[in-house]
GROMACS .gro file of C-alpha atoms in nm:
model
  404
    1MET     CA    1  -3.085   6.012  -5.493
    2SER     CA    2  -3.330   6.189  -5.235
    3ALA     CA    3  -3.210   6.500  -5.124
    4LEU     CA    4  -3.405   6.762  -4.910
    5VAL     CA    5  -3.272   7.113  -4.921
    6GLU     CA    6  -3.301   7.373  -4.693
    7GLY     CA    7  -3.265   7.750  -4.770
    8ALA     CA    8  -3.283   7.734  -5.125
    9ASP     CA    9  -3.356   8.085  -5.293
   10PRO     CA   10  -3.357   8.028  -5.676
   11GLY     CA   11  -3.370   8.389  -5.751
   12ALA     CA   12  -3.029   8.463  -5.588
   13ASP     CA   13  -2.712   8.541  -5.828
   14VAL     CA   14  -2.451   8.308  -5.712
   15GLU     CA   15  -2.096   8.261  -5.855
   16LEU     CA   16  -1.966   8.024  -5.646
   17SER     CA   17  -2.105   7.714  -5.419
   18ILE     CA   18  -1.849   7.623  -5.156
   19LEU     CA   19  -1.944   7.249  -5.107
   20MET     CA   20  -1.876   7.041  -4.793
   21PRO     CA   21  -1.963   6.679  -4.775
   22CYS     CA   22  -2.056   6.596  -4.405
   23LEU     CA   23  -2.090   6.308  -4.187
   24ASN     CA   24  -2.037   6.367  -3.821
   25GLU     CA   25  -1.810   6.663  -3.851
   26SER     CA   26  -1.917   6.854  -3.550
   27VAL     CA   27  -1.565   6.924  -3.420
   28THR     CA   28  -1.444   7.097  -3.746
   29LEU     CA   29  -1.752   7.209  -3.943
   30ALA     CA   30  -1.804   7.537  -3.799
   31THR     CA   31  -1.407   7.625  -3.837
   32CYS     CA   32  -1.462   7.506  -4.222
   33ILE     CA   33  -1.738   7.730  -4.286
   34ARG     CA   34  -1.614   8.064  -4.090
   35HIS     CA   35  -1.305   8.014  -4.344
   36ALA     CA   36  -1.533   7.981  -4.628
   37ARG     CA   37  -1.738   8.285  -4.552
   38ALA     CA   38  -1.392   8.482  -4.494
   39PHE     CA   39  -1.302   8.425  -4.825
   40LEU     CA   40  -1.632   8.525  -4.995
   41ASP     CA   41  -1.644   8.847  -4.797
   42ARG     CA   42  -1.282   8.917  -4.853
   43SER     CA   43  -1.259   8.883  -5.227
   44GLY     CA   44  -1.645   8.991  -5.290
   45VAL     CA   45  -1.746   8.689  -5.449
   46SER     CA   46  -2.128   8.642  -5.468
   47GLY     CA   47  -2.145   8.276  -5.321
   48GLU     CA   48  -2.300   8.041  -5.092
   49ILE     CA   49  -2.199   7.774  -4.860
   50VAL     CA   50  -2.372   7.415  -4.864
   51VAL     CA   51  -2.345   7.144  -4.654
   52ALA     CA   52  -2.446   6.843  -4.759
   53ASP     CA   53  -2.512   6.597  -4.483
   54ASN     CA   54  -2.514   6.228  -4.486
   55GLY     CA   55  -2.676   6.124  -4.215
   56SER     CA   56  -2.514   6.269  -3.911
   57THR     CA   57  -2.585   6.225  -3.551
   58ASP     CA   58  -2.362   6.462  -3.382
   59GLY     CA   59  -2.551   6.770  -3.445
   60SER     CA   60  -2.345   6.865  -3.759
   61GLN     CA   61  -2.676   6.999  -3.931
   62ASP     CA   62  -2.747   7.249  -3.656
   63ILE     CA   63  -2.418   7.384  -3.644
   64ALA     CA   64  -2.427   7.436  -4.053
   65ARG     CA   65  -2.738   7.611  -4.001
   66ALA     CA   66  -2.644   7.833  -3.707
   67GLU     CA   67  -2.312   7.942  -3.908
   68GLY     CA   68  -2.522   8.060  -4.200
   69ALA     CA   69  -2.491   7.767  -4.437
   70ARG     CA   70  -2.742   7.579  -4.651
   71VAL     CA   71  -2.793   7.197  -4.544
   72VAL     CA   72  -2.839   6.947  -4.822
   73VAL     CA   73  -2.965   6.640  -4.647
   74VAL     CA   74  -2.866   6.319  -4.854
   75GLU     CA   75  -3.016   5.994  -4.766
   76GLU     CA   76  -2.787   5.793  -4.969
   77ARG     CA   77  -2.527   5.682  -4.806
   78GLY     CA   78  -2.178   5.738  -4.951
   79TYR     CA   79  -1.907   6.028  -5.048
   80GLY     CA   80  -2.025   6.022  -5.385
   81ALA     CA   81  -2.361   6.045  -5.316
   82ALA     CA   82  -2.312   6.334  -5.065
   83LEU     CA   83  -2.115   6.534  -5.323
   84ALA     CA   84  -2.367   6.452  -5.601
   85GLY     CA   85  -2.660   6.559  -5.389
   86GLY     CA   86  -2.486   6.872  -5.318
   87ILE     CA   87  -2.371   6.964  -5.659
   88ALA     CA   88  -2.709   6.907  -5.768
   89ALA     CA   89  -2.870   7.160  -5.535
   90SER     CA   90  -2.587   7.445  -5.548
   91ARG     CA   91  -2.691   7.729  -5.735
   92GLY     CA   92  -2.327   7.875  -5.838
   93THR     CA   93  -2.200   7.894  -6.162
   94TYR     CA   94  -1.871   7.740  -6.013
   95VAL     CA   95  -1.876   7.484  -5.742
   96ALA     CA   96  -1.557   7.444  -5.485
   97MET     CA   97  -1.556   7.108  -5.249
   98GLY     CA   98  -1.366   7.027  -4.955
   99ASP     CA   99  -1.364   6.807  -4.695
  100ALA     CA  100  -1.497   6.912  -4.369
  101ASP     CA  101  -1.235   6.818  -4.147
  102ASP     CA  102  -1.041   7.146  -4.152
  103SER     CA  103  -0.761   6.964  -4.362
  104TYR     CA  104  -0.798   7.199  -4.654
  105ASP     CA  105  -0.767   7.619  -4.647
  106PHE     CA  106  -1.112   7.751  -4.780
  107GLU     CA  107  -0.952   8.100  -4.765
  108ALA     CA  108  -0.722   7.974  -5.043
  109LEU     CA  109  -0.977   7.913  -5.322
  110GLY     CA  110  -0.842   8.238  -5.523
  111PRO     CA  111  -0.642   8.066  -5.750
  112PHE     CA  112  -0.899   7.789  -5.823
  113LEU     CA  113  -1.147   8.053  -5.888
  114ASP     CA  114  -0.893   8.241  -6.123
  115GLU     CA  115  -0.851   7.936  -6.346
  116LEU     CA  116  -1.226   7.889  -6.377
  117ARG     CA  117  -1.297   8.249  -6.460
  118SER     CA  118  -1.019   8.222  -6.732
  119GLY     CA  119  -1.207   7.926  -6.884
  120ALA     CA  120  -1.134   7.595  -6.701
  121ASP     CA  121  -1.384   7.370  -6.645
  122LEU     CA  122  -1.204   7.147  -6.368
  123VAL     CA  123  -0.933   7.272  -6.112
  124MET     CA  124  -0.786   7.021  -5.908
  125GLY     CA  125  -0.557   7.106  -5.591
  126ASN     CA  126  -0.213   6.953  -5.601
  127ARG     CA  127  -0.088   6.904  -5.231
  128PHE     CA  128   0.253   6.780  -5.336
  129ARG     CA  129   0.295   7.102  -5.464
  130GLY     CA  130   0.135   7.330  -5.218
  131GLY     CA  131   0.269   7.140  -4.912
  132ILE     CA  132   0.158   6.858  -4.665
  133ASP     CA  133   0.201   6.949  -4.305
  134PRO     CA  134   0.354   6.679  -4.123
  135GLY     CA  135   0.114   6.400  -3.994
  136ALA     CA  136  -0.115   6.498  -4.259
  137MET     CA  137  -0.118   6.216  -4.490
  138PRO     CA  138  -0.007   5.885  -4.408
  139PRO     CA  139   0.327   5.767  -4.526
  140LEU     CA  140   0.140   5.483  -4.734
  141HIS     CA  141  -0.070   5.718  -4.902
  142ARG     CA  142   0.196   5.963  -4.969
  143TYR     CA  143   0.488   5.795  -5.100
  144VAL     CA  144   0.293   5.460  -5.233
  145GLY     CA  145  -0.093   5.484  -5.283
  146ASN     CA  146  -0.139   5.853  -5.415
  147PRO     CA  147   0.177   5.848  -5.664
  148ILE     CA  148   0.045   5.508  -5.807
  149LEU     CA  149  -0.292   5.581  -5.868
  150SER     CA  150  -0.196   5.925  -5.979
  151PHE     CA  151   0.030   5.764  -6.249
  152VAL     CA  152  -0.226   5.534  -6.354
  153GLY     CA  153  -0.475   5.768  -6.407
  154ARG     CA  154  -0.218   6.022  -6.635
  155LEU     CA  155  -0.139   5.693  -6.806
  156PHE     CA  156  -0.481   5.551  -6.887
  157PHE     CA  157  -0.679   5.891  -6.971
  158GLU     CA  158  -0.383   6.142  -7.003
  159ALA     CA  159  -0.503   6.352  -6.726
  160PRO     CA  160  -0.283   6.679  -6.688
  161VAL     CA  161  -0.275   6.625  -6.313
  162ARG     CA  162  -0.010   6.510  -6.063
  163ASP     CA  163  -0.247   6.458  -5.730
  164PHE     CA  164  -0.527   6.252  -5.856
  165HIS     CA  165  -0.715   6.229  -5.534
  166CYS     CA  166  -0.704   6.566  -5.375
  167GLY     CA  167  -0.990   6.657  -5.222
  168LEU     CA  168  -1.009   7.004  -5.286
  169ARG     CA  169  -1.113   7.124  -5.620
  170ALA     CA  170  -1.304   7.369  -5.826
  171PHE     CA  171  -1.543   7.321  -6.127
  172ARG     CA  172  -1.801   7.482  -6.354
  173ARG     CA  173  -2.143   7.326  -6.240
  174ASP     CA  174  -2.274   7.291  -6.595
  175SER     CA  175  -1.963   7.077  -6.767
  176ILE     CA  176  -1.961   6.869  -6.426
  177SER     CA  177  -2.329   6.774  -6.447
  178ALA     CA  178  -2.314   6.693  -6.785
  179LEU     CA  179  -2.081   6.402  -6.715
  180ASP     CA  180  -2.344   6.218  -6.553
  181LEU     CA  181  -2.126   6.103  -6.253
  182ARG     CA  182  -2.285   5.779  -6.117
  183THR     CA  183  -2.065   5.635  -5.844
  184SER     CA  184  -2.186   5.657  -5.487
  185GLY     CA  185  -1.900   5.598  -5.262
  186MET     CA  186  -1.479   5.718  -5.255
  187GLU     CA  187  -1.443   5.631  -5.640
  188PHE     CA  188  -1.663   5.935  -5.710
  189ALA     CA  189  -1.358   6.167  -5.709
  190SER     CA  190  -1.195   5.933  -5.969
  191GLU     CA  191  -1.480   5.943  -6.150
  192MET     CA  192  -1.500   6.308  -6.203
  193VAL     CA  193  -1.136   6.340  -6.334
  194VAL     CA  194  -1.170   6.062  -6.554
  195LYS     CA  195  -1.492   6.172  -6.737
  196ALA     CA  196  -1.384   6.507  -6.743
  197CYS     CA  197  -1.058   6.396  -6.940
  198LEU     CA  198  -1.236   6.135  -7.178
  199ALA     CA  199  -1.522   6.426  -7.259
  200GLU     CA  200  -1.167   6.631  -7.338
  201LEU     CA  201  -1.270   6.916  -7.083
  202ASP     CA  202  -1.024   7.199  -6.965
  203VAL     CA  203  -0.849   7.029  -6.645
  204ARG     CA  204  -0.598   7.245  -6.488
  205GLU     CA  205  -0.420   7.178  -6.143
  206VAL     CA  206  -0.299   7.462  -5.875
  207PRO     CA  207  -0.109   7.433  -5.576
  208ALA     CA  208  -0.306   7.337  -5.231
  209ARG     CA  209  -0.201   7.265  -4.879
  210LEU     CA  210  -0.314   6.989  -4.674
  211ARG     CA  211  -0.323   7.024  -4.330
  212ARG     CA  212  -0.355   6.789  -4.032
  213ASP     CA  213  -0.715   6.727  -3.974
  214GLY     CA  214  -0.918   6.838  -3.680
  215ARG     CA  215  -1.098   6.545  -3.612
  216GLU     CA  216  -1.131   6.333  -3.273
  217ARG     CA  217  -1.205   6.017  -3.454
  218ARG     CA  218  -1.076   5.757  -3.734
  219PRO     CA  219  -1.113   5.920  -4.072
  220HIS     CA  220  -1.393   5.770  -4.330
  221LEU     CA  221  -1.131   5.671  -4.592
  222ARG     CA  222  -0.991   5.298  -4.538
  223SER     CA  223  -0.647   5.276  -4.699
  224PHE     CA  224  -0.654   4.937  -4.875
  225ARG     CA  225  -1.020   4.884  -4.932
  226ASP     CA  226  -1.090   5.263  -5.090
  227GLY     CA  227  -0.738   5.229  -5.256
  228TRP     CA  228  -0.857   4.908  -5.430
  229ARG     CA  229  -1.177   5.070  -5.485
  230HIS     CA  230  -1.000   5.350  -5.688
  231LEU     CA  231  -0.770   5.127  -5.863
  232ARG     CA  232  -1.054   4.901  -5.986
  233PHE     CA  233  -1.273   5.215  -6.094
  234LEU     CA  234  -0.944   5.323  -6.348
  235LEU     CA  235  -0.929   4.992  -6.471
  236LEU     CA  236  -1.275   4.905  -6.550
  237TYR     CA  237  -1.316   5.307  -6.729
  238SER     CA  238  -0.998   5.190  -6.955
  239PRO     CA  239  -1.100   4.889  -7.162
  240ARG     CA  240  -0.758   4.930  -7.345
  241TRP     CA  241  -0.511   4.890  -7.053
  242LEU     CA  242  -0.777   4.636  -6.888
  243PHE     CA  243  -0.836   4.401  -7.187
  244LEU     CA  244  -0.681   4.517  -7.531
  245TYR     CA  245  -0.323   4.585  -7.464
  246PRO     CA  246  -0.272   4.251  -7.249
  247GLY     CA  247  -0.513   4.063  -7.507
  248VAL     CA  248  -0.303   4.163  -7.798
  249PHE     CA  249   0.030   4.096  -7.634
  250LEU     CA  250  -0.084   3.746  -7.518
  251ALA     CA  251  -0.255   3.635  -7.831
  252LEU     CA  252   0.099   3.744  -8.038
  253LEU     CA  253   0.305   3.568  -7.799
  254GLY     CA  254   0.120   3.273  -7.842
  255LEU     CA  255   0.090   3.277  -8.199
  256VAL     CA  256   0.470   3.325  -8.233
  257MET     CA  257   0.521   3.018  -7.985
  258THR     CA  258   0.272   2.804  -8.181
  259SER     CA  259   0.416   2.892  -8.517
  260ALA     CA  260   0.790   2.843  -8.420
  261LEU     CA  261   0.672   2.501  -8.290
  262ILE     CA  262   0.477   2.340  -8.575
  263ARG     CA  263   0.792   2.215  -8.768
  264GLY     CA  264   0.931   2.058  -8.451
  265PRO     CA  265   1.079   2.135  -8.132
  266ILE     CA  266   1.313   2.378  -8.063
  267VAL     CA  267   1.616   2.422  -7.828
  268VAL     CA  268   1.681   2.726  -7.654
  269GLY     CA  269   1.980   2.768  -7.405
  270GLY     CA  270   1.999   2.356  -7.349
  271HIS     CA  271   1.623   2.344  -7.297
  272GLY     CA  272   1.381   2.207  -7.551
  273LEU     CA  273   1.033   2.330  -7.631
  274ASP     CA  274   0.808   2.082  -7.771
  275VAL     CA  275   0.424   2.019  -7.803
  276GLY     CA  276   0.374   2.107  -7.427
  277ALA     CA  277   0.486   2.461  -7.489
  278MET     CA  278   0.260   2.463  -7.856
  279LEU     CA  279  -0.036   2.378  -7.633
  280TYR     CA  280   0.035   2.647  -7.441
  281GLY     CA  281   0.071   2.905  -7.683
  282VAL     CA  282  -0.236   2.772  -7.843
  283ALA     CA  283  -0.405   2.872  -7.484
  284ALA     CA  284  -0.259   3.194  -7.505
  285THR     CA  285  -0.375   3.278  -7.827
  286VAL     CA  286  -0.737   3.205  -7.743
  287VAL     CA  287  -0.760   3.383  -7.405
  288GLY     CA  288  -0.567   3.703  -7.570
  289TYR     CA  289  -0.773   3.704  -7.871
  290GLN     CA  290  -1.080   3.686  -7.643
  291ALA     CA  291  -0.975   3.969  -7.420
  292ALA     CA  292  -0.919   4.185  -7.728
  293ILE     CA  293  -1.244   4.148  -7.839
  294PHE     CA  294  -1.403   4.196  -7.532
  295ALA     CA  295  -1.236   4.508  -7.499
  296VAL     CA  296  -1.379   4.640  -7.819
  297LEU     CA  297  -1.756   4.487  -7.723
  298SER     CA  298  -1.694   4.631  -7.375
  299LYS     CA  299  -1.635   4.997  -7.535
  300VAL     CA  300  -1.903   4.968  -7.810
  301TYR     CA  301  -2.158   4.882  -7.485
  302ALA     CA  302  -2.033   5.172  -7.248
  303ALA     CA  303  -2.044   5.433  -7.550
  304HIS     CA  304  -2.381   5.307  -7.648
  305GLU     CA  305  -2.524   5.336  -7.244
  306GLY     CA  306  -2.336   5.683  -7.221
  307PHE     CA  307  -2.103   5.542  -6.946
  308LEU     CA  308  -1.794   5.632  -7.135
  309PRO     CA  309  -1.746   5.894  -7.423
  310ALA     CA  310  -1.622   5.741  -7.772
  311GLY     CA  311  -1.411   5.959  -7.942
  312ALA     CA  312  -1.374   6.016  -8.333
  313ARG     CA  313  -1.137   5.739  -8.400
  314PHE     CA  314  -1.328   5.477  -8.208
  315HIS     CA  315  -1.654   5.585  -8.393
  316ARG     CA  316  -1.451   5.555  -8.748
  317PHE     CA  317  -1.351   5.199  -8.593
  318GLN     CA  318  -1.644   5.074  -8.538
  319GLU     CA  319  -1.815   5.198  -8.827
  320ARG     CA  320  -1.609   4.964  -9.027
  321LEU     CA  321  -1.723   4.658  -8.807
  322ASN     CA  322  -2.038   4.516  -8.884
  323LEU     CA  323  -2.193   4.158  -8.901
  324GLU     CA  324  -2.131   4.087  -9.235
  325LYS     CA  325  -1.732   4.173  -9.224
  326LEU     CA  326  -1.694   3.988  -8.903
  327ILE     CA  327  -1.883   3.678  -8.998
  328GLY     CA  328  -1.671   3.681  -9.336
  329ILE     CA  329  -1.326   3.736  -9.135
  330GLY     CA  330  -1.452   3.440  -8.915
  331PHE     CA  331  -1.533   3.210  -9.191
  332VAL     CA  332  -1.197   3.260  -9.341
  333ILE     CA  333  -1.025   3.194  -9.004
  334PHE     CA  334  -1.238   2.882  -8.960
  335LEU     CA  335  -1.196   2.771  -9.345
  336VAL     CA  336  -0.804   2.765  -9.269
  337GLY     CA  337  -0.868   2.560  -8.962
  338VAL     CA  338  -1.078   2.320  -9.163
  339GLY     CA  339  -0.842   2.320  -9.439
  340TRP     CA  340  -0.562   2.236  -9.187
  341THR     CA  341  -0.769   1.960  -9.048
  342VAL     CA  342  -0.789   1.820  -9.448
  343ALA     CA  343  -0.414   1.836  -9.468
  344SER     CA  344  -0.392   1.636  -9.165
  345LEU     CA  345  -0.591   1.372  -9.254
  346ILE     CA  346  -0.427   1.336  -9.601
  347ASP     CA  347  -0.111   1.285  -9.449
  348TRP     CA  348  -0.239   1.050  -9.231
  349ARG     CA  349  -0.371   0.874  -9.500
  350GLY     CA  350  -0.060   0.866  -9.679
  351GLN     CA  351   0.083   0.686  -9.362
  352GLY     CA  352  -0.199   0.406  -9.404
  353PHE     CA  353  -0.428   0.549  -9.133
  354GLY     CA  354  -0.180   0.377  -8.864
  355ALA     CA  355  -0.138   0.480  -8.538
  356LEU     CA  356   0.068   0.803  -8.502
  357LYS     CA  357   0.281   0.914  -8.222
  358ALA     CA  358   0.120   1.130  -7.973
  359ARG     CA  359   0.375   1.417  -8.035
  360ASP     CA  360   0.304   1.414  -8.400
  361SER     CA  361  -0.089   1.411  -8.328
  362VAL     CA  362  -0.091   1.701  -8.108
  363ARG     CA  363   0.162   1.913  -8.365
  364ALA     CA  364  -0.103   1.847  -8.668
  365ALA     CA  365  -0.415   1.915  -8.455
  366ALA     CA  366  -0.328   2.216  -8.248
  367PRO     CA  367  -0.311   2.472  -8.551
  368ALA     CA  368  -0.649   2.322  -8.683
  369MET     CA  369  -0.805   2.342  -8.372
  370LEU     CA  370  -0.669   2.745  -8.313
  371GLY     CA  371  -0.820   2.815  -8.647
  372LEU     CA  372  -1.140   2.658  -8.582
  373ILE     CA  373  -1.166   2.817  -8.230
  374LEU     CA  374  -1.074   3.157  -8.356
  375GLY     CA  375  -1.301   3.176  -8.639
  376SER     CA  376  -1.597   3.088  -8.453
  377GLN     CA  377  -1.516   3.327  -8.175
  378THR     CA  378  -1.500   3.604  -8.427
  379VAL     CA  379  -1.843   3.503  -8.555
  380MET     CA  380  -2.007   3.503  -8.229
  381ALA     CA  381  -1.847   3.851  -8.151
  382GLY     CA  382  -2.020   3.998  -8.477
  383LEU     CA  383  -2.362   3.830  -8.371
  384PHE     CA  384  -2.307   3.988  -8.030
  385LEU     CA  385  -2.200   4.322  -8.190
  386SER     CA  386  -2.514   4.342  -8.342
  387LEU     CA  387  -2.710   4.293  -8.059
  388LEU     CA  388  -2.524   4.590  -7.885
  389ARG     CA  389  -2.610   4.784  -8.131
  390ILE     CA  390  -2.982   4.773  -8.151
  391ARG     CA  391  -3.181   5.099  -8.048
  392VAL     CA  392  -3.448   5.028  -7.784
  393ILE     CA  393  -3.710   5.297  -7.776
  394HIS     CA  394  -3.873   5.340  -7.441
  395PRO     CA  395  -4.216   5.494  -7.502
  396GLU     CA  396  -4.367   5.745  -7.299
  397PRO     CA  397  -4.589   5.654  -7.007
  398VAL     CA  398  -4.934   5.660  -7.106
  399ALA     CA  399  -5.190   5.800  -6.832
  400VAL     CA  400  -5.491   5.585  -6.824
  401VAL     CA  401  -5.819   5.767  -6.718
  402THR     CA  402  -6.083   5.551  -6.521
  403LYS     CA  403  -6.420   5.652  -6.555
  404VAL     CA  404  -6.578   5.671  -6.221
   0.00000   0.00000   0.00000
C-alpha cells in the first residue's frame, strides 16, 4: 500500500492519533478537525489529527493542511485501504477513527480514551446506546441490516459488541497493527472486530451518538452491496458456521435416512418413502461429509497462512490428525463399502444371478457406494492435509555483483 505522509515528526510523543479517512469531504472536514482539536485542547491529551486522503478532488487535502492536520495520501482506493494507510502513518499509542462527514462527535472521545488507558485493546462505539438522530441512519440499516450483522458477529465470533459496524472506535495501535488486517473495502471495519475477537484481545463498547451527516452528496456506502460484502466476510472467516455445522447436520440427516430405508420402504403420515428418498439420503451424506472435511482443511490453511488465529483446542485437534490416521480411517470405511458389495454379490448368487428388481438393486448398492465414496474422500483429505502442512522456506534474496 503506497502512502505519502506529510508533516511527520518521528520524535514527538503522541498519546492519541485521531484518524479520519477522507474522500471528497470538503463540506464537513474542517468542522470535524476543529472538533477533534477542541477535544485534544480541552482534555490536555498529547495528540495529532491525521487525515488519510483517498484521492480527493474537491480540495479536501488543502483544507486539512489549513486546519493543522497531518495529511496521509493513500493511493490504493477503498475505505479499508485509507484506514490502513492512516493507521500505519499514525504516531499515537492509541488511535481513534471516525468518518469525516460530521456524523460523529470527535469532542466525545473521552470514554474511549478512558477504556484504552484502563487496558482495552479495542473500544467500539454503540450508536443504539448513544442515540441516533432522526434521519441519521436509514430504517433499513437501523432495524434490519445492523441488528442482523451484529447478531451474526456475536454468534460466530463471540464479539462483546452490539453495534458491529459503528464507524467511531478507538484502539491500541500496536494491538491492531499486529492483526495484519488485509481488506481494502468496507469490510475492513468487520475484519478489525473479527480478528480482535479471534486473537482474544480486550474488546469493549461505549455509547456513541450518531448525527445526521453534513454531506451535500450521496454517501459512499451502498446498502445491499456493502451489506452483502460484510456478511460474506463474516461467513468466510467462520468455517464452522459456513461449512462444519451445516455439513455435520446434513451428513447425519443423510445417514439416518439411508439407514432407515435399508430394510425396506417406510410409511410416514400416509406417505411412503422408498429408494428415491434413500438416494437423496446418500447424496446428503456425501455433500455434508465433504463440507465438514472442507471446514477442517480451510481452517488448517487459514491458520497456516496467518489469516485466522488457531486456538489451543484446534491445535490439539489437528495434532491428532495425520496422514496415516486418515488413511487408516478411510481404508476402514472403504472396506465397509467393499464388504457390503461382496454381501450383495453373494445374495445375488443365491438368486442364481437372475434379473433383480430395480428397487432391490438400488437398496443393495446405495450403502456400498456410500462406503466407497466416504472412504475415498477421507483418504484424499488426508493427502491434501499433508500438503497443507508442508513448510516452505523462502530464501533471502541474494545480491549479485557484476564486475565492470
